[in-house]
Amino acid sequence: MSYIPNTPEERLAMLSAMGRSSIDELFADIPSGMRLKQELNLPEAKTEFEVIDELTRLSCKNTVFKTCFRGAGAYRHFIPSAVKRLALREEFVTAYTPYQAEMSQGVLQSIFEYQSMICRLTGMDVSNAGVYDGAHAAAEAAAMFKDRKRSKTVVSASVRPMVLEVISTYCASAGSELVVAPVKDGVTDLDALAGILDGATASVYIEQPNYFGIVEDAEAIARLVHSAGAKLIMGCEPISLALLKTPVESGADAAVGEGQPLGMPLSFGGPYLGFMAVNNADMRKLPGRIVGKTTDSEGRDAYVLTLQAREQHIRREKASSSICSNEALCALTAVIYCAAMGKEGLREVAGQCFSKAHYAAEQISSISGFQLIYDGFFFNEFVTKSSVSPSIIMKKLEENGILGGLPVKVDGEDCILWCVTEVNTKDEIDMLVNILKGAAA
Amino acid sequence: MSGLIFDKSKAGRRCAVIPSCDITGYSIPADYLRAEKAELPEVAEVDLVRHYTNLSRKAYGVDNGFYPLGSCTMKYNPKIDEDAAELRGFTDVHPLQPINTVQGCLEAMDMLAGFLCEITGMDALTLQPAAGAHGEFTALSLIKAYLTDRGETGRTKLIVPDSAHGTNPASAAMCGFTVVNIPSTPDGLVDIEALKSAVGDDTAALMLTNPNTVGKYDRNIETFAKTVHDAGGLLYYDGANLNAIMGIVRPGDMGFDAVHLNLHKTFATPHGGGGPGSGPVGCKARLAKYLPRPVVTKNDGTYSFETPEKSVGMVKSFYGNFLVCIKALAYIMTLGAEGIREASENAVLNANYLQESLRDSFDIPFDGPCMHEFVLSLERLKRETGVTASDIAKGLIDRGIHPPTMYFPLIVHEALMLEPTETESRETLDFAATALKDALQAAYSDPDSLHRAPVTTPVGRPDETAAVRNPILKA
């Protein structure tokens, strides 16, 4: 099945209307010596029934854990049915980038609403329409703040390792310097950071909460960074923004982050959504698409892609980023999710993440042999070490349908990075604690 | 009902409600809290559903009608691919689960990578890049790492034809290369003499799409490859136009060393109003050890993730836009080898049929058989009537089709670029030809009707100048 509506007879009729007798003639420009002599080595075509059967069989080889205490950059949250259904509407799903504004007002308005929502969550003035994911957003933000005088990026070692790696790939390709600022007690080491900052530093990237779940003293970091004349980029967990101090209140110059918690399933890592927002002063540095509100000739409200002079199709090699396709449908999902949860609902989700994580941390650290490795204030992720090896713990949990926290090495020690969200019930946490007790005994 | 979702907010209204918390007694100290609540809307579920349903009615997808956007391959997106990507065993899997619990995901990735290598004639492939431009960045990073590894750091120049997509030079610049633009010949092909004088011991690579952006297959490709390879450079294939040649000729056989694909074009995954896409990068064996980590490997029937020996590192979190990959996998499985070839053949047939239908009416700057797309020039029309390519495009909206790509490639003035794809019927192509000719006629008989177009849409042309002068970017 090739989804070609024209029958073989119609194809011939079309050819003959052009004075041709075979499709092959249309490929005359391709030298015959280069052409494939046989069919591609691919499996034979399957019917819809067979394809879904085979893919269902493949999907069943994966384990869907009933209970999940793992985060570390991808988070399981409740997704309301209305969010899923609305984001599946085919007019949205099968649309191209809204270059033709008049027939794309629905897509453009949804992006405008998304930008507004990101600004309201972060406190920033301007959001773009989104980039590939949180790590990519961080890398783009670091690139955005570089100039001839300042080209060095500083990243705290307390950020998610994957984000650090992506920033590092981007810096290596661009040929610019990246310095990692060390961690002390689970947070960015301020003294060490002060020693690293210099006149060549373009920006500093931190995460809030950081990889270990701890809330950084972002205001102190912002003061340090600004006194060195550099910019602070804050990678934010979006649900925590409903409660925690905003990046603007902390003094950040750019707020970026992984938008996956806002209504996107785990999906083995993608598609996710990178959000990026800045203050007005840096509006024209922001990469990617931006939707603006204007009017048409009759004075009706109209939305349109704007400030395009920043982008690759106009600036070509002078553009700071080559991004073209983004994650628009994920941005749509995020805005519908935020509207579905609403002003109070998102606070409640954030509050439950916090309460349940703190309950779990207290319970786990009360088990003999288990302890939290840091004292710092955390949101919904935390790190423990134990006398029992993480691999034994994970095995026991797996037998009970639980995906445990992520085994991580901290300062050479085997630890576990736990994550608790609103979907974890007290019963689940208690069951987890019981299994850990059993493992420790 | 119009207005923003924020305008529909009423204090106290709720939509989704989560179970009340069964754990109490914990609260965040005031020092850590934001000063004011984020002003998210407060709406009932019915308000939410109607708002976004109404917005969807002001959007236009392939499911609504013909979408001949040149270079974008807006083919029909099969529904089974969507169903496959909604299987719980794919959507509810954490990316950091133990490897033994995600064997199905890895097998799917391995299958797709194998199929794409076969289609492109490459030896190894990564699914990590999230879009075409991301694939360009990734492939150029591989090339840079390869050259650096060989000590050829003097190779700083990347040759790009002036007909290239804007992402090409922008990605090159992101990787620290200096872009050398070379002109096209009057028939829209790469100027071989210009290429010969541009290559040298400072050449890193030539970045090319073939068929090119005017829809022509460059038959000199073997000479280009030899010229660049002899000078010690590499060849990079922009896969935007792969839909013309699948099963007929392969970039790997043309001499290309690396290629990016657009699963959201060639492999029928939907564009989502701008994304998510997926931009896998394939390469020849000599570049494989630089691929982003991790890559999937298979040993004794068990799949695992490995880091290539000299990996450039990750270009994105985790493993790419996995669910988009599942859709593309379902698509290739459904078509099979023969179907893949037929898709390209019919994409080319449809483009030629539409071009032929328009030949007597429009100026076609690069005449002769085209591949999967072709370009019209409305320069003469503009001179004679004052009607621009944009006016014609807007007039097409009133005539019931999505406009073609406008003002691209840059080497053609007042360009309209049409790519009908294989999934359109003869009647649709006839309808489009009639609409285009009708708009052309209106340019002479009633040009104002085109300057005013479109009039059948919820809004007319937005004032773009005002949008830039006085940016309103949020509510």
Tab-separated table of C-alpha atoms in Angstrom, chain B residues 29 94 150 189 204 321 461:
chain	number	residue	atom	x	y	z
B	29	PRO	CA	9.027	27.802	53.101
B	94	HIS	CA	10.741	5.888	30.599
B	150	ARG	CA	42.867	13.542	10.921
B	189	LEU	CA	22.349	23.368	-11.672
B	204	ALA	CA	35.732	20.693	4.402
B	321	ASN	CA	11.881	11.930	18.618
B	461	ARG	CA	-3.490	39.649	5.371
